[in-house]
Amino acid sequence: IVLRRIMEWHRPIGLALHEDTGRLFVTNFGEGTLSVIDTATDTVEATTPPLGAGAYRLGFTPDGTRLYSVHYAANQIVCIDPVTLDLIDSFPALGLNPLGLTFTPDGSTLFVATAGDGRVTKWSIPGHQVLGEVGGLGAPREMIASPEGDFVYVTDPGGPRVWEIAVDTLVATPIAVDEFPQALALTENGQHLLVGNFGFDRSLDHA
């Protein structure tokens, strides 16, 4: 295994790989920018202008045509073209301190978790219209959508729990987990949700 330091940034947080181009996008929390790495050469191609303070998580729509990032301190959601790096849209998160985001598999819907007010908001793509929201979720952070597109999951370290939210009705069901749930992953068939907790590991049945 060969490890190489590519560059030092101001508090890099999020990573997302664009499979079609081989570009790796990195959020720079301290600068509010996104950096673009060519993974074939391990060189930095570009860094965007500041897009909003506290750049945190980011992700591509399932078809790879749009890249969204959430900006914790600016309370903003940003959408750019991952090929040209042109800004497509920037709009208020309608909540405090956005930390997580995910998409339904058909790419028609964006979900954003705002930890500062315990809310998950549902947005349309491409219009970025609010389709609904659910509150009272503690301090929601990381998000993932089920392969079928019927549920999204979000961690809540304050619970500690994971919330299962129905995409159509926005009914939220709590699932108790171990302390400080952070990372989420689903098995390919969607039957097990893996939760990374500080000090623990647990697999939840999603049959």
PDB file of C-alpha atoms in Angstrom:
ATOM      1  CA  ILE A   1       0.000   0.000   0.000  1.00  0.00           C
ATOM      2  CA  VAL A   2       1.392   3.375  -1.018  1.00  0.00           C
ATOM      3  CA  LEU A   3       0.133   6.438   0.825  1.00  0.00           C
ATOM      4  CA  ARG A   4       0.561   9.876  -0.668  1.00  0.00           C
ATOM      5  CA  ARG A   5      -0.296  13.274   0.720  1.00  0.00           C
ATOM      6  CA  ILE A   6      -1.944  15.220  -2.078  1.00  0.00           C
ATOM      7  CA  MET A   7      -2.413  18.592  -0.423  1.00  0.00           C
ATOM      8  CA  GLU A   8      -3.317  20.155   2.882  1.00  0.00           C
ATOM      9  CA  TRP A   9      -6.661  21.953   3.131  1.00  0.00           C
ATOM     10  CA  HIS A  10      -8.494  23.938   5.730  1.00  0.00           C
ATOM     11  CA  ARG A  11     -10.433  21.226   7.601  1.00  0.00           C
ATOM     12  CA  PRO A  12     -11.508  18.845   4.814  1.00  0.00           C
ATOM     13  CA  ILE A  13     -14.720  17.050   5.808  1.00  0.00           C
ATOM     14  CA  GLY A  14     -16.656  15.412   2.970  1.00  0.00           C
ATOM     15  CA  LEU A  15     -15.625  13.251   0.007  1.00  0.00           C
ATOM     16  CA  ALA A  16     -17.517  12.222  -3.120  1.00  0.00           C
ATOM     17  CA  LEU A  17     -16.157  10.416  -6.190  1.00  0.00           C
ATOM     18  CA  HIS A  18     -17.600  11.167  -9.643  1.00  0.00           C
ATOM     19  CA  GLU A  19     -17.257   7.785 -11.315  1.00  0.00           C
ATOM     20  CA  ASP A  20     -17.624   9.006 -14.909  1.00  0.00           C
ATOM     21  CA  THR A  21     -14.739  11.483 -14.687  1.00  0.00           C
ATOM     22  CA  GLY A  22     -12.643  10.004 -11.883  1.00  0.00           C
ATOM     23  CA  ARG A  23     -12.782  13.312 -10.037  1.00  0.00           C
ATOM     24  CA  LEU A  24     -12.771  13.292  -6.261  1.00  0.00           C
ATOM     25  CA  PHE A  25     -14.575  16.254  -4.684  1.00  0.00           C
ATOM     26  CA  VAL A  26     -13.608  17.445  -1.197  1.00  0.00           C
ATOM     27  CA  THR A  27     -15.389  19.973   1.015  1.00  0.00           C
ATOM     28  CA  ASN A  28     -13.131  22.456   2.797  1.00  0.00           C
ATOM     29  CA  PHE A  29     -14.993  23.418   5.947  1.00  0.00           C
ATOM     30  CA  GLY A  30     -12.643  26.251   6.851  1.00  0.00           C
ATOM     31  CA  GLU A  31     -12.857  27.997   3.477  1.00  0.00           C
ATOM     32  CA  GLY A  32     -16.362  27.043   2.348  1.00  0.00           C
ATOM     33  CA  THR A  33     -14.964  25.714  -0.937  1.00  0.00           C
ATOM     34  CA  LEU A  34     -14.848  22.449  -2.879  1.00  0.00           C
ATOM     35  CA  SER A  35     -11.566  21.070  -4.207  1.00  0.00           C
ATOM     36  CA  VAL A  36     -11.391  18.712  -7.196  1.00  0.00           C
ATOM     37  CA  ILE A  37      -8.767  15.968  -7.355  1.00  0.00           C
ATOM     38  CA  ASP A  38      -7.839  14.049 -10.513  1.00  0.00           C
ATOM     39  CA  THR A  39      -7.538  10.519  -9.091  1.00  0.00           C
ATOM     40  CA  ALA A  40      -5.476   9.346 -12.089  1.00  0.00           C
ATOM     41  CA  THR A  41      -2.653  11.744 -11.219  1.00  0.00           C
ATOM     42  CA  ASP A  42      -3.446  12.607  -7.582  1.00  0.00           C
ATOM     43  CA  THR A  43      -3.298  16.283  -8.400  1.00  0.00           C
ATOM     44  CA  VAL A  44      -5.699  19.085  -7.558  1.00  0.00           C
ATOM     45  CA  GLU A  45      -7.447  20.259 -10.730  1.00  0.00           C
ATOM     46  CA  ALA A  46      -9.381  23.136  -9.276  1.00  0.00           C
ATOM     47  CA  THR A  47     -10.884  24.705  -6.199  1.00  0.00           C
ATOM     48  CA  THR A  48     -14.188  26.514  -6.390  1.00  0.00           C
ATOM     49  CA  PRO A  49     -14.686  30.032  -5.095  1.00  0.00           C
ATOM     50  CA  PRO A  50     -16.229  30.129  -1.611  1.00  0.00           C
ATOM     51  CA  LEU A  51     -19.749  28.711  -1.857  1.00  0.00           C
ATOM     52  CA  GLY A  52     -20.860  29.163   1.737  1.00  0.00           C
ATOM     53  CA  ALA A  53     -19.255  28.984   5.163  1.00  0.00           C
ATOM     54  CA  GLY A  54     -18.796  25.564   6.706  1.00  0.00           C
ATOM     55  CA  ALA A  55     -18.846  23.280   3.651  1.00  0.00           C
ATOM     56  CA  TYR A  56     -19.689  19.868   5.100  1.00  0.00           C
ATOM     57  CA  ARG A  57     -21.206  16.858   3.302  1.00  0.00           C
ATOM     58  CA  LEU A  58     -21.699  16.478  -0.437  1.00  0.00           C
ATOM     59  CA  GLY A  59     -23.177  13.984  -2.868  1.00  0.00           C
ATOM     60  CA  PHE A  60     -24.085  13.356  -6.494  1.00  0.00           C
ATOM     61  CA  THR A  61     -27.528  12.769  -7.894  1.00  0.00           C
ATOM     62  CA  PRO A  62     -27.840   9.127  -8.996  1.00  0.00           C
ATOM     63  CA  ASP A  63     -27.276  10.064 -12.651  1.00  0.00           C
ATOM     64  CA  GLY A  64     -24.114  11.994 -11.751  1.00  0.00           C
ATOM     65  CA  THR A  65     -25.202  15.231 -13.422  1.00  0.00           C
ATOM     66  CA  ARG A  66     -25.450  17.363 -10.268  1.00  0.00           C
ATOM     67  CA  LEU A  67     -23.348  17.730  -7.156  1.00  0.00           C
ATOM     68  CA  TYR A  68     -24.961  19.047  -3.977  1.00  0.00           C
ATOM     69  CA  SER A  69     -23.167  20.255  -0.863  1.00  0.00           C
ATOM     70  CA  VAL A  70     -24.521  21.435   2.473  1.00  0.00           C
ATOM     71  CA  HIS A  71     -22.904  24.362   4.283  1.00  0.00           C
ATOM     72  CA  TYR A  72     -23.165  24.172   8.048  1.00  0.00           C
ATOM     73  CA  ALA A  73     -22.418  27.758   9.048  1.00  0.00           C
ATOM     74  CA  ALA A  74     -24.131  29.450   6.078  1.00  0.00           C
ATOM     75  CA  ASN A  75     -27.304  27.317   6.368  1.00  0.00           C
ATOM     76  CA  GLN A  76     -27.151  26.880   2.590  1.00  0.00           C
ATOM     77  CA  ILE A  77     -27.520  24.106   0.034  1.00  0.00           C
ATOM     78  CA  VAL A  78     -25.382  24.442  -3.093  1.00  0.00           C
ATOM     79  CA  CYS A  79     -25.750  22.661  -6.444  1.00  0.00           C
ATOM     80  CA  ILE A  80     -22.992  22.657  -9.082  1.00  0.00           C
ATOM     81  CA  ASP A  81     -22.268  20.949 -12.378  1.00  0.00           C
ATOM     82  CA  PRO A  82     -19.556  18.366 -11.586  1.00  0.00           C
ATOM     83  CA  VAL A  83     -18.063  18.583 -15.084  1.00  0.00           C
ATOM     84  CA  THR A  84     -17.921  22.342 -15.687  1.00  0.00           C
ATOM     85  CA  LEU A  85     -17.975  23.321 -11.972  1.00  0.00           C
ATOM     86  CA  ASP A  86     -20.544  25.981 -12.831  1.00  0.00           C
ATOM     87  CA  LEU A  87     -22.913  26.990 -10.054  1.00  0.00           C
ATOM     88  CA  ILE A  88     -26.432  25.749 -10.806  1.00  0.00           C
ATOM     89  CA  ASP A  89     -28.184  26.982  -7.663  1.00  0.00           C
ATOM     90  CA  SER A  90     -27.664  28.038  -4.067  1.00  0.00           C
ATOM     91  CA  PHE A  91     -30.629  28.201  -1.718  1.00  0.00           C
ATOM     92  CA  PRO A  92     -31.411  28.378   2.022  1.00  0.00           C
ATOM     93  CA  ALA A  93     -31.600  25.072   3.875  1.00  0.00           C
ATOM     94  CA  LEU A  94     -34.691  26.345   5.768  1.00  0.00           C
ATOM     95  CA  GLY A  95     -33.119  24.930   8.906  1.00  0.00           C
ATOM     96  CA  LEU A  96     -30.083  25.459  11.097  1.00  0.00           C
ATOM     97  CA  ASN A  97     -26.718  23.793  10.550  1.00  0.00           C
ATOM     98  CA  PRO A  98     -27.241  21.310   7.695  1.00  0.00           C
ATOM     99  CA  LEU A  99     -25.000  18.275   8.127  1.00  0.00           C
ATOM    100  CA  GLY A 100     -26.358  15.449   5.972  1.00  0.00           C
ATOM    101  CA  LEU A 101     -28.008  14.829   2.635  1.00  0.00           C
ATOM    102  CA  THR A 102     -29.224  11.966   0.490  1.00  0.00           C
ATOM    103  CA  PHE A 103     -31.226  11.319  -2.691  1.00  0.00           C
ATOM    104  CA  THR A 104     -33.973   8.934  -3.662  1.00  0.00           C
ATOM    105  CA  PRO A 105     -32.706   6.399  -6.230  1.00  0.00           C
ATOM    106  CA  ASP A 106     -34.728   7.971  -9.057  1.00  0.00           C
ATOM    107  CA  GLY A 107     -32.986  11.310  -8.458  1.00  0.00           C
ATOM    108  CA  SER A 108     -36.221  13.249  -8.092  1.00  0.00           C
ATOM    109  CA  THR A 109     -35.882  14.110  -4.409  1.00  0.00           C
ATOM    110  CA  LEU A 110     -33.220  15.523  -2.101  1.00  0.00           C
ATOM    111  CA  PHE A 111     -33.351  15.124   1.680  1.00  0.00           C
ATOM    112  CA  VAL A 112     -31.316  17.399   3.968  1.00  0.00           C
ATOM    113  CA  ALA A 113     -30.799  17.021   7.728  1.00  0.00           C
ATOM    114  CA  THR A 114     -30.372  20.199   9.786  1.00  0.00           C
ATOM    115  CA  ALA A 115     -28.888  19.390  13.179  1.00  0.00           C
ATOM    116  CA  GLY A 116     -29.465  22.813  14.697  1.00  0.00           C
ATOM    117  CA  ASP A 117     -33.251  22.518  14.716  1.00  0.00           C
ATOM    118  CA  GLY A 118     -33.820  18.748  14.534  1.00  0.00           C
ATOM    119  CA  ARG A 119     -35.349  18.747  11.078  1.00  0.00           C
ATOM    120  CA  VAL A 120     -35.235  16.815   7.808  1.00  0.00           C
ATOM    121  CA  THR A 121     -36.518  18.667   4.741  1.00  0.00           C
ATOM    122  CA  LYS A 122     -37.617  17.092   1.466  1.00  0.00           C
ATOM    123  CA  TRP A 123     -36.798  18.984  -1.755  1.00  0.00           C
ATOM    124  CA  SER A 124     -37.717  18.481  -5.388  1.00  0.00           C
ATOM    125  CA  ILE A 125     -35.050  18.061  -8.072  1.00  0.00           C
ATOM    126  CA  PRO A 126     -34.490  20.022 -10.271  1.00  0.00           C
ATOM    127  CA  GLY A 127     -36.852  22.753  -9.046  1.00  0.00           C
ATOM    128  CA  HIS A 128     -35.655  22.850  -5.398  1.00  0.00           C
ATOM    129  CA  GLN A 129     -39.174  23.294  -4.083  1.00  0.00           C
ATOM    130  CA  VAL A 130     -39.971  22.182  -0.538  1.00  0.00           C
ATOM    131  CA  LEU A 131     -42.100  19.021  -0.626  1.00  0.00           C
ATOM    132  CA  GLY A 132     -42.367  18.560   3.129  1.00  0.00           C
ATOM    133  CA  GLU A 133     -40.457  18.317   6.369  1.00  0.00           C
ATOM    134  CA  VAL A 134     -40.354  16.394   9.623  1.00  0.00           C
ATOM    135  CA  GLY A 135     -39.194  17.887  12.923  1.00  0.00           C
ATOM    136  CA  GLY A 136     -38.446  16.766  16.455  1.00  0.00           C
ATOM    137  CA  LEU A 137     -35.541  14.565  15.346  1.00  0.00           C
ATOM    138  CA  GLY A 138     -33.003  15.664  17.942  1.00  0.00           C
ATOM    139  CA  ALA A 139     -29.755  16.491  16.136  1.00  0.00           C
ATOM    140  CA  PRO A 140     -29.918  14.644  12.780  1.00  0.00           C
ATOM    141  CA  ARG A 141     -26.639  14.227  10.902  1.00  0.00           C
ATOM    142  CA  GLU A 142     -25.679  11.523   8.404  1.00  0.00           C
ATOM    143  CA  MET A 143     -28.231  10.251   5.883  1.00  0.00           C
ATOM    144  CA  ILE A 144     -28.760   7.370   3.453  1.00  0.00           C
ATOM    145  CA  ALA A 145     -31.672   6.244   1.273  1.00  0.00           C
ATOM    146  CA  SER A 146     -32.879   2.673   0.877  1.00  0.00           C
ATOM    147  CA  PRO A 147     -32.306   1.026  -2.544  1.00  0.00           C
ATOM    148  CA  GLU A 148     -36.074   0.818  -3.074  1.00  0.00           C
ATOM    149  CA  GLY A 149     -36.501   4.534  -2.372  1.00  0.00           C
ATOM    150  CA  ASP A 150     -39.200   3.980   0.254  1.00  0.00           C
ATOM    151  CA  PHE A 151     -37.211   5.114   3.301  1.00  0.00           C
ATOM    152  CA  VAL A 152     -34.377   7.411   4.250  1.00  0.00           C
ATOM    153  CA  TYR A 153     -32.328   6.928   7.401  1.00  0.00           C
ATOM    154  CA  VAL A 154     -30.647   9.582   9.515  1.00  0.00           C
ATOM    155  CA  THR A 155     -28.423   9.348  12.588  1.00  0.00           C
ATOM    156  CA  ASP A 156     -29.307  11.241  15.766  1.00  0.00           C
ATOM    157  CA  PRO A 157     -26.431  11.150  18.285  1.00  0.00           C
ATOM    158  CA  GLY A 158     -28.598  12.801  20.913  1.00  0.00           C
ATOM    159  CA  GLY A 159     -30.917   9.769  21.063  1.00  0.00           C
ATOM    160  CA  PRO A 160     -28.855   7.867  20.521  1.00  0.00           C
ATOM    161  CA  ARG A 161     -30.912   6.529  17.647  1.00  0.00           C
ATOM    162  CA  VAL A 162     -31.390   6.236  13.909  1.00  0.00           C
ATOM    163  CA  TRP A 163     -34.585   7.604  12.423  1.00  0.00           C
ATOM    164  CA  GLU A 164     -36.335   5.690   9.645  1.00  0.00           C
ATOM    165  CA  ILE A 165     -38.365   8.202   7.616  1.00  0.00           C
ATOM    166  CA  ALA A 166     -40.970   7.123   5.061  1.00  0.00           C
ATOM    167  CA  VAL A 167     -40.314   9.003   1.827  1.00  0.00           C
ATOM    168  CA  ASP A 168     -43.996   9.394   0.887  1.00  0.00           C
ATOM    169  CA  THR A 169     -45.568  10.185   4.282  1.00  0.00           C
ATOM    170  CA  LEU A 170     -42.536  11.577   6.165  1.00  0.00           C
ATOM    171  CA  VAL A 171     -43.488   9.494   9.203  1.00  0.00           C
ATOM    172  CA  ALA A 172     -40.361   9.056  11.341  1.00  0.00           C
ATOM    173  CA  THR A 173     -39.752   5.913  13.407  1.00  0.00           C
ATOM    174  CA  PRO A 174     -36.883   5.803  15.945  1.00  0.00           C
ATOM    175  CA  ILE A 175     -34.486   2.859  16.192  1.00  0.00           C
ATOM    176  CA  ALA A 176     -32.377   2.747  19.360  1.00  0.00           C
ATOM    177  CA  VAL A 177     -28.647   2.247  18.785  1.00  0.00           C
ATOM    178  CA  ASP A 178     -25.407   2.526  20.749  1.00  0.00           C
ATOM    179  CA  GLU A 179     -23.706   5.775  21.687  1.00  0.00           C
ATOM    180  CA  PHE A 180     -23.092   8.520  19.105  1.00  0.00           C
ATOM    181  CA  PRO A 181     -24.225   6.944  15.819  1.00  0.00           C
ATOM    182  CA  GLN A 182     -22.266   8.527  12.998  1.00  0.00           C
ATOM    183  CA  ALA A 183     -21.766   6.643   9.709  1.00  0.00           C
ATOM    184  CA  LEU A 184     -24.435   4.721   7.783  1.00  0.00           C
ATOM    185  CA  ALA A 185     -24.237   2.079   5.046  1.00  0.00           C
ATOM    186  CA  LEU A 186     -26.745  -0.339   3.546  1.00  0.00           C
ATOM    187  CA  THR A 187     -26.059  -3.805   2.206  1.00  0.00           C
ATOM    188  CA  GLU A 188     -26.665  -4.116  -1.538  1.00  0.00           C
ATOM    189  CA  ASN A 189     -30.020  -5.856  -1.080  1.00  0.00           C
ATOM    190  CA  GLY A 190     -31.086  -3.211   1.440  1.00  0.00           C
ATOM    191  CA  GLN A 191     -31.890  -5.727   4.158  1.00  0.00           C
ATOM    192  CA  HIS A 192     -29.280  -4.574   6.668  1.00  0.00           C
ATOM    193  CA  LEU A 193     -28.388  -1.074   7.754  1.00  0.00           C
ATOM    194  CA  LEU A 194     -24.873  -0.755   9.157  1.00  0.00           C
ATOM    195  CA  VAL A 195     -24.358   1.926  11.804  1.00  0.00           C
ATOM    196  CA  GLY A 196     -20.931   3.140  12.886  1.00  0.00           C
ATOM    197  CA  ASN A 197     -21.024   4.234  16.518  1.00  0.00           C
ATOM    198  CA  PHE A 198     -18.155   5.641  18.535  1.00  0.00           C
ATOM    199  CA  GLY A 199     -16.899   2.543  20.365  1.00  0.00           C
ATOM    200  CA  PHE A 200     -19.451   0.109  18.885  1.00  0.00           C
ATOM    201  CA  ASP A 201     -20.546  -1.514  15.619  1.00  0.00           C
ATOM    202  CA  ARG A 202     -24.021  -2.759  14.929  1.00  0.00           C
ATOM    203  CA  SER A 203     -26.039  -4.123  12.016  1.00  0.00           C
ATOM    204  CA  LEU A 204     -29.772  -3.409  11.917  1.00  0.00           C
ATOM    205  CA  ASP A 205     -32.178  -5.676  10.064  1.00  0.00           C
ATOM    206  CA  HIS A 206     -34.057  -3.805   7.306  1.00  0.00           C
ATOM    207  CA  ALA A 207     -35.943  -6.800   5.903  1.00  0.00           C
TER     208      ALA A 207
END
